[in-house]
Amino acid sequence: METDVILSVEGLVASFDTEAGRIRAVDDVGFRVRKGKTLGIVGESGCGKSVTALSIMRLLPKPSGVIEEGAVRLEDMDLLTLAREEMYHVRGKRIAMIFQEPMTALNPVHKIGKQMDEVFRIHFPEMANGQIREQTLSLFDRVGIADPGRRIHEYPHQISGGMRQRVMIAMALAGKPDVLIADEPTTALDVTIQAQILDLIRNLQDETGMAVIFITHDLGVIAQVCDDVVVMYAGKIAEKAGVQDLFHHPAHPYTKGLLLSIPRLDGPRKKKLNVISGMVPSLYELPQGCRFENRCPYAMAVCKSAYPKATRMNQGHTVCCYLYPRGH
């Protein structure tokens, strides 16, 4: 593994067993996360972003969720081959996750302070009660929670959505992880709180040097916080690039469609927004070829044959599309 790469995902295939049979939610996904950098994963709802994150953490719902193939390497350690007990010590300490909806991720019947205690007791069993309380108050203050001494005695429903998200960030940082996965941490928040949370994650990253995987459907957020970007569609990777390269030189028709659908302040007023026509294919009836073929304005006969191979556009920029010669 390259010296600046902290996490590497290779050929990941994740599926779910349903009454109608096994469906493949993530299909041959691979990417690398560099130390101290932020990788963005972007795509429509249902494209496999969160399933990818849960697979990395080995938190797919059991027994239906199955990781069929692939490797997830944290430096020289393959997380998918670790025993369950070994994974307990990695999850939260080496790699942590901020879940999409803090109200469901936090336990509603336990006070916030007790939930923080549990994190420290798992990863730092030698810590005394006084040290845990001191560390909790320090972390709450660090993530911008006002009056932390009072908050630790409150239940999740007694604080706002933005405050709950800050608690989740504090819990994720308690183990001092090397990698932080943020699964749409600002989706349910208003724009002011969203900006504060994004600034908080950036500042904490600068302080600690941790790598971040930022999952979102918002390209504006991607432009604001990410160094590298993975564009996913229907369980597959469509394009990978540095953030500047992706915004200035998008290659995949899906990426271009996403960028064209963003409202522009410098455009004419009351202009109708561009939309990508058609629907995402059902996971139960995935096409044999390119999964974007039924919505693509450039679709050709070859697009129905098989999923295109990755074409290297330049250093760090690849695209899976038959519009480029090496996709054949």
Tab-separated table of C-alpha atoms in Angstrom:
chain	number	residue	atom	x	y	z
A	1	MET	CA	0.000	0.000	0.000
A	2	GLU	CA	1.207	3.527	-0.759
A	3	THR	CA	2.686	5.260	2.271
A	4	ASP	CA	0.071	8.053	2.317
A	5	VAL	CA	-2.901	5.646	2.071
A	6	ILE	CA	-4.543	4.790	5.406
A	7	LEU	CA	-7.573	2.855	4.112
A	8	SER	CA	-7.956	0.832	0.941
A	9	VAL	CA	-11.178	-0.782	-0.288
A	10	GLU	CA	-10.710	-3.396	-3.013
A	11	GLY	CA	-13.366	-5.204	-5.061
A	12	LEU	CA	-16.043	-4.860	-2.374
A	13	VAL	CA	-19.274	-6.762	-3.057
A	14	ALA	CA	-22.110	-6.481	-0.503
A	15	SER	CA	-25.526	-8.106	-0.863
A	16	PHE	CA	-28.796	-8.613	1.000
A	17	ASP	CA	-30.893	-11.748	1.165
A	18	THR	CA	-34.569	-10.919	0.589
A	19	GLU	CA	-37.755	-12.895	0.036
A	20	ALA	CA	-37.287	-12.326	-3.691
A	21	GLY	CA	-33.687	-13.551	-3.625
A	22	ARG	CA	-30.257	-12.038	-3.115
A	23	ILE	CA	-29.731	-8.464	-4.318
A	24	ARG	CA	-26.324	-6.883	-4.792
A	25	ALA	CA	-26.269	-3.380	-3.276
A	26	VAL	CA	-22.524	-2.734	-3.736
A	27	ASP	CA	-20.749	-4.281	-6.710
A	28	ASP	CA	-16.945	-4.267	-7.163
A	29	VAL	CA	-16.327	-0.987	-5.342
A	30	GLY	CA	-12.759	0.115	-4.724
A	31	PHE	CA	-11.029	3.315	-3.604
A	32	ARG	CA	-8.228	4.639	-1.397
A	33	VAL	CA	-8.323	7.150	1.424
A	34	ARG	CA	-5.183	9.212	2.051
A	35	LYS	CA	-3.918	10.169	5.497
A	36	GLY	CA	-5.221	13.547	6.630
A	37	LYS	CA	-7.417	13.917	3.518
A	38	THR	CA	-11.155	13.746	2.862
A	39	LEU	CA	-12.682	11.374	0.326
A	40	GLY	CA	-16.230	12.217	-0.727
A	41	ILE	CA	-18.681	9.535	-1.860
A	42	VAL	CA	-21.578	11.083	-3.775
A	43	GLY	CA	-24.635	9.746	-5.573
A	44	GLU	CA	-28.417	9.483	-5.471
A	45	SER	CA	-30.260	7.798	-2.638
A	46	GLY	CA	-29.972	4.021	-2.947
A	47	CYS	CA	-26.706	4.040	-4.903
A	48	GLY	CA	-24.815	2.105	-2.218
A	49	LYS	CA	-23.018	4.883	-0.297
A	50	SER	CA	-24.184	3.928	3.188
A	51	VAL	CA	-23.926	0.185	2.497
A	52	THR	CA	-20.289	0.753	1.531
A	53	ALA	CA	-19.679	2.550	4.844
A	54	LEU	CA	-21.468	-0.132	6.880
A	55	SER	CA	-19.457	-2.826	5.071
A	56	ILE	CA	-16.200	-1.088	5.999
A	57	MET	CA	-17.353	-1.032	9.640
A	58	ARG	CA	-18.732	-4.591	9.369
A	59	LEU	CA	-22.098	-3.361	10.564
A	60	LEU	CA	-24.371	-4.730	7.836
A	61	PRO	CA	-27.642	-5.977	9.375
A	62	LYS	CA	-27.530	-9.678	10.171
A	63	PRO	CA	-28.391	-12.199	8.919
A	64	SER	CA	-29.557	-10.578	5.666
A	65	GLY	CA	-26.456	-8.475	4.951
A	66	VAL	CA	-23.521	-10.373	3.426
A	67	ILE	CA	-20.089	-9.225	2.264
A	68	GLU	CA	-19.472	-11.638	-0.607
A	69	GLU	CA	-16.079	-10.490	-1.869
A	70	GLY	CA	-13.376	-7.913	-1.445
A	71	ALA	CA	-10.908	-6.526	1.063
A	72	VAL	CA	-10.927	-3.506	3.383
A	73	ARG	CA	-7.351	-2.755	4.433
A	74	LEU	CA	-6.610	-0.389	7.295
A	75	GLU	CA	-2.892	0.039	6.685
A	76	ASP	CA	-1.704	-3.629	6.596
A	77	MET	CA	-4.779	-5.131	8.334
A	78	ASP	CA	-7.728	-6.589	6.373
A	79	LEU	CA	-10.809	-5.729	8.427
A	80	LEU	CA	-12.953	-8.330	6.668
A	81	THR	CA	-10.780	-11.192	7.937
A	82	LEU	CA	-10.652	-10.107	11.593
A	83	ALA	CA	-12.421	-12.132	14.251
A	84	ARG	CA	-15.513	-10.526	15.711
A	85	GLU	CA	-13.751	-9.749	19.016
A	86	GLU	CA	-10.787	-8.163	17.196
A	87	MET	CA	-13.150	-5.941	15.217
A	88	TYR	CA	-14.612	-4.599	18.478
A	89	HIS	CA	-11.235	-3.035	19.265
A	90	VAL	CA	-10.825	-1.570	15.767
A	91	ARG	CA	-14.346	-0.166	15.473
A	92	GLY	CA	-14.485	3.129	17.333
A	93	LYS	CA	-10.770	3.312	18.094
A	94	ARG	CA	-9.021	2.964	14.717
A	95	ILE	CA	-12.032	3.730	12.530
A	96	ALA	CA	-15.198	5.494	13.709
A	97	MET	CA	-18.505	6.503	12.141
A	98	ILE	CA	-20.965	9.364	12.470
A	99	PHE	CA	-24.327	7.875	11.564
A	100	GLN	CA	-26.856	9.540	9.299
A	101	GLU	CA	-29.616	10.068	11.874
A	102	PRO	CA	-28.379	10.771	15.417
A	103	MET	CA	-31.841	10.363	16.971
A	104	THR	CA	-31.878	6.694	15.980
A	105	ALA	CA	-28.150	6.144	16.582
A	106	LEU	CA	-28.306	7.410	20.180
A	107	ASN	CA	-30.073	5.286	22.798
A	108	PRO	CA	-33.264	7.168	23.796
A	109	VAL	CA	-33.484	5.641	27.289
A	110	HIS	CA	-29.959	6.484	28.468
A	111	LYS	CA	-28.555	9.882	29.347
A	112	ILE	CA	-25.928	11.276	26.999
A	113	GLY	CA	-23.210	11.123	29.634
A	114	LYS	CA	-23.799	7.402	30.200
A	115	GLN	CA	-23.517	6.729	26.469
A	116	MET	CA	-20.190	8.566	26.365
A	117	ASP	CA	-19.016	6.550	29.398
A	118	GLU	CA	-19.598	3.332	27.459
A	119	VAL	CA	-17.294	4.453	24.628
A	120	PHE	CA	-14.423	5.165	27.020
A	121	ARG	CA	-14.943	1.945	29.001
A	122	ILE	CA	-14.728	-0.159	25.833
A	123	HIS	CA	-11.578	1.462	24.440
A	124	PHE	CA	-9.855	2.725	27.597
A	125	PRO	CA	-10.825	0.275	30.393
A	126	GLU	CA	-8.009	1.581	32.593
A	127	MET	CA	-9.604	5.034	32.898
A	128	ALA	CA	-11.175	6.004	36.240
A	129	ASN	CA	-14.655	7.559	36.487
A	130	GLY	CA	-13.219	11.015	37.133
A	131	GLN	CA	-10.990	10.806	34.054
A	132	ILE	CA	-13.908	9.705	31.883
A	133	ARG	CA	-16.033	12.616	33.050
A	134	GLU	CA	-13.147	15.029	32.446
A	135	GLN	CA	-12.561	13.662	28.940
A	136	THR	CA	-16.295	13.779	28.135
A	137	LEU	CA	-16.629	17.412	29.205
A	138	SER	CA	-13.479	18.297	27.252
A	139	LEU	CA	-14.773	16.604	24.088
A	140	PHE	CA	-18.202	18.236	24.402
A	141	ASP	CA	-16.549	21.626	24.752
A	142	ARG	CA	-14.320	20.871	21.756
A	143	VAL	CA	-17.253	20.070	19.471
A	144	GLY	CA	-19.137	23.187	20.527
A	145	ILE	CA	-21.709	21.804	22.976
A	146	ALA	CA	-22.742	24.623	25.315
A	147	ASP	CA	-22.875	23.925	29.069
A	148	PRO	CA	-21.471	20.353	28.793
A	149	GLY	CA	-21.843	19.779	32.552
A	150	ARG	CA	-25.616	19.986	32.141
A	151	ARG	CA	-25.832	18.145	28.819
A	152	ILE	CA	-24.364	14.906	30.169
A	153	HIS	CA	-27.431	14.567	32.408
A	154	GLU	CA	-29.918	15.008	29.537
A	155	TYR	CA	-31.569	12.466	27.230
A	156	PRO	CA	-31.232	12.671	23.414
A	157	HIS	CA	-34.812	13.938	22.962
A	158	GLN	CA	-34.059	16.923	25.209
A	159	ILE	CA	-31.508	18.474	22.848
A	160	SER	CA	-31.716	19.799	19.284
A	161	GLY	CA	-30.786	17.929	16.103
A	162	GLY	CA	-27.592	19.916	15.675
A	163	MET	CA	-26.616	19.234	19.291
A	164	ARG	CA	-27.310	15.504	18.858
A	165	GLN	CA	-25.043	15.492	15.822
A	166	ARG	CA	-22.296	17.131	17.890
A	167	VAL	CA	-22.730	14.410	20.528
A	168	MET	CA	-22.306	11.790	17.772
A	169	ILE	CA	-19.117	13.516	16.606
A	170	ALA	CA	-17.806	13.604	20.194
A	171	MET	CA	-18.535	9.861	20.561
A	172	ALA	CA	-16.750	9.148	17.279
A	173	LEU	CA	-13.694	11.168	18.345
A	174	ALA	CA	-13.475	9.630	21.824
A	175	GLY	CA	-11.358	6.727	20.571
A	176	LYS	CA	-9.006	9.058	18.631
A	177	PRO	CA	-9.615	7.239	15.317
A	178	ASP	CA	-7.306	7.228	12.301
A	179	VAL	CA	-10.325	7.259	9.948
A	180	LEU	CA	-13.701	8.945	10.470
A	181	ILE	CA	-16.690	7.991	8.297
A	182	ALA	CA	-19.338	10.732	8.190
A	183	ASP	CA	-22.556	9.351	6.670
A	184	GLU	CA	-24.584	12.395	5.564
A	185	PRO	CA	-24.033	14.123	8.933
A	186	THR	CA	-25.783	17.343	7.867
A	187	THR	CA	-28.780	16.036	5.885
A	188	ALA	CA	-31.487	16.803	8.466
A	189	LEU	CA	-29.981	20.096	9.656
A	190	ASP	CA	-30.708	23.659	8.561
A	191	VAL	CA	-28.044	25.425	6.496
A	192	THR	CA	-26.598	27.417	9.408
A	193	ILE	CA	-26.060	24.348	11.586
A	194	GLN	CA	-24.849	22.431	8.521
A	195	ALA	CA	-22.103	25.005	7.956
A	196	GLN	CA	-21.085	24.807	11.612
A	197	ILE	CA	-20.859	20.993	11.518
A	198	LEU	CA	-18.785	21.054	8.305
A	199	ASP	CA	-16.411	23.633	9.814
A	200	LEU	CA	-16.172	21.533	12.977
A	201	ILE	CA	-15.215	18.356	11.082
A	202	ARG	CA	-12.623	20.270	9.014
A	203	ASN	CA	-11.081	21.891	12.098
A	204	LEU	CA	-10.941	18.586	13.986
A	205	GLN	CA	-9.297	16.955	10.981
A	206	ASP	CA	-6.651	19.706	10.891
A	207	GLU	CA	-6.003	19.213	14.612
A	208	THR	CA	-5.835	15.407	14.658
A	209	GLY	CA	-4.667	14.509	11.125
A	210	MET	CA	-7.366	11.861	10.749
A	211	ALA	CA	-8.637	10.800	7.337
A	212	VAL	CA	-12.334	11.356	6.581
A	213	ILE	CA	-14.811	9.575	4.311
A	214	PHE	CA	-17.662	12.023	3.734
A	215	ILE	CA	-20.860	10.505	2.324
A	216	THR	CA	-23.418	12.878	0.830
A	217	HIS	CA	-25.778	13.487	-2.081
A	218	ASP	CA	-24.876	17.211	-2.048
A	219	LEU	CA	-22.183	18.231	-4.548
A	220	GLY	CA	-21.965	21.654	-2.887
A	221	VAL	CA	-20.767	19.951	0.299
A	222	ILE	CA	-18.341	17.810	-1.737
A	223	ALA	CA	-16.785	20.954	-3.244
A	224	GLN	CA	-16.497	22.506	0.197
A	225	VAL	CA	-14.865	19.727	2.217
A	226	CYS	CA	-13.349	17.006	-0.009
A	227	ASP	CA	-9.960	16.370	-1.619
A	228	ASP	CA	-10.989	13.331	-3.688
A	229	VAL	CA	-14.395	12.163	-4.936
A	230	VAL	CA	-16.023	8.839	-5.792
A	231	VAL	CA	-19.258	9.066	-7.809
A	232	MET	CA	-21.517	6.031	-7.314
A	233	TYR	CA	-24.559	4.932	-9.281
A	234	ALA	CA	-26.715	1.837	-8.688
A	235	GLY	CA	-24.050	0.094	-6.585
A	236	LYS	CA	-21.175	0.749	-8.992
A	237	ILE	CA	-18.459	3.397	-9.195
A	238	ALA	CA	-18.994	5.636	-12.229
A	239	GLU	CA	-16.069	8.014	-11.749
A	240	LYS	CA	-13.169	8.785	-9.380
A	241	ALA	CA	-11.160	12.010	-9.379
A	242	GLY	CA	-9.628	14.814	-7.374
A	243	VAL	CA	-12.313	17.316	-6.403
A	244	GLN	CA	-11.037	20.130	-8.667
A	245	ASP	CA	-10.609	17.768	-11.602
A	246	LEU	CA	-14.122	16.378	-11.155
A	247	PHE	CA	-15.790	19.801	-11.105
A	248	HIS	CA	-13.757	21.260	-13.966
A	249	HIS	CA	-13.414	18.146	-16.160
A	250	PRO	CA	-16.316	15.737	-15.428
A	251	ALA	CA	-16.220	12.722	-17.741
A	252	HIS	CA	-19.138	10.393	-16.959
A	253	PRO	CA	-22.558	11.465	-18.308
A	254	TYR	CA	-24.027	10.867	-14.844
A	255	THR	CA	-21.475	13.190	-13.215
A	256	LYS	CA	-22.178	15.812	-15.855
A	257	GLY	CA	-25.916	15.460	-15.221
A	258	LEU	CA	-25.446	15.933	-11.473
A	259	LEU	CA	-23.350	19.060	-11.993
A	260	LEU	CA	-25.810	20.547	-14.493
A	261	SER	CA	-28.664	20.081	-12.006
A	262	ILE	CA	-27.055	22.410	-9.433
A	263	PRO	CA	-28.716	25.853	-9.327
A	264	ARG	CA	-26.347	28.684	-10.291
A	265	LEU	CA	-26.386	32.169	-8.818
A	266	ASP	CA	-24.765	33.650	-11.936
A	267	GLY	CA	-27.385	32.184	-14.302
A	268	PRO	CA	-30.644	33.724	-15.543
A	269	ARG	CA	-33.414	34.072	-12.957
A	270	LYS	CA	-36.374	31.676	-12.985
A	271	LYS	CA	-34.547	29.304	-15.332
A	272	LYS	CA	-35.853	25.736	-15.262
A	273	LEU	CA	-33.392	23.372	-13.577
A	274	ASN	CA	-31.810	20.600	-15.586
A	275	VAL	CA	-32.909	17.115	-14.552
A	276	ILE	CA	-31.652	13.625	-15.351
A	277	SER	CA	-34.573	11.912	-17.040
A	278	GLY	CA	-35.692	8.397	-16.194
A	279	MET	CA	-35.325	6.298	-13.050
A	280	VAL	CA	-32.527	4.420	-11.300
A	281	PRO	CA	-32.829	0.704	-12.195
A	282	SER	CA	-34.193	-1.594	-9.504
A	283	LEU	CA	-31.610	-3.687	-7.643
A	284	TYR	CA	-33.843	-6.661	-8.455
A	285	GLU	CA	-33.534	-6.036	-12.202
A	286	LEU	CA	-30.078	-4.592	-12.811
A	287	PRO	CA	-29.029	-4.381	-16.475
A	288	GLN	CA	-26.146	-6.477	-17.768
A	289	GLY	CA	-24.323	-3.467	-19.202
A	290	CYS	CA	-23.840	0.095	-17.982
A	291	ARG	CA	-26.365	0.819	-15.260
A	292	PHE	CA	-26.846	4.403	-16.441
A	293	GLU	CA	-27.600	3.333	-20.031
A	294	ASN	CA	-31.397	3.798	-19.790
A	295	ARG	CA	-30.974	7.467	-18.739
A	296	CYS	CA	-27.867	8.386	-20.733
A	297	PRO	CA	-28.184	10.819	-23.682
A	298	TYR	CA	-25.042	9.284	-25.249
A	299	ALA	CA	-26.071	5.594	-24.932
A	300	MET	CA	-24.798	3.228	-27.639
A	301	ALA	CA	-25.489	-0.418	-28.451
A	302	VAL	CA	-22.278	-1.504	-26.708
A	303	CYS	CA	-23.528	0.030	-23.441
A	304	LYS	CA	-26.010	-2.857	-23.107
A	305	SER	CA	-23.337	-5.557	-23.416
A	306	ALA	CA	-21.272	-5.354	-20.198
A	307	TYR	CA	-20.273	-2.830	-17.574
A	308	PRO	CA	-17.443	-0.695	-19.003
A	309	LYS	CA	-13.934	-1.046	-17.625
A	310	ALA	CA	-12.270	1.900	-15.930
A	311	THR	CA	-10.535	4.329	-18.273
A	312	ARG	CA	-7.708	6.449	-16.868
A	313	MET	CA	-8.243	10.069	-17.886
A	314	ASN	CA	-5.157	11.323	-16.041
A	315	GLN	CA	-3.339	10.755	-12.761
A	316	GLY	CA	-6.006	9.994	-10.141
A	317	HIS	CA	-8.983	10.370	-12.536
A	318	THR	CA	-10.770	7.272	-13.854
A	319	VAL	CA	-14.185	6.814	-15.457
A	320	CYS	CA	-16.258	3.748	-16.375
A	321	CYS	CA	-17.835	4.712	-19.704
A	322	TYR	CA	-17.786	3.478	-23.315
A	323	LEU	CA	-17.454	7.052	-24.572
A	324	TYR	CA	-13.744	6.689	-23.847
A	325	PRO	CA	-11.761	4.124	-25.890
A	326	ARG	CA	-10.267	2.123	-23.005
A	327	GLY	CA	-13.747	1.507	-21.566
A	328	HIS	CA	-14.149	-1.257	-24.184
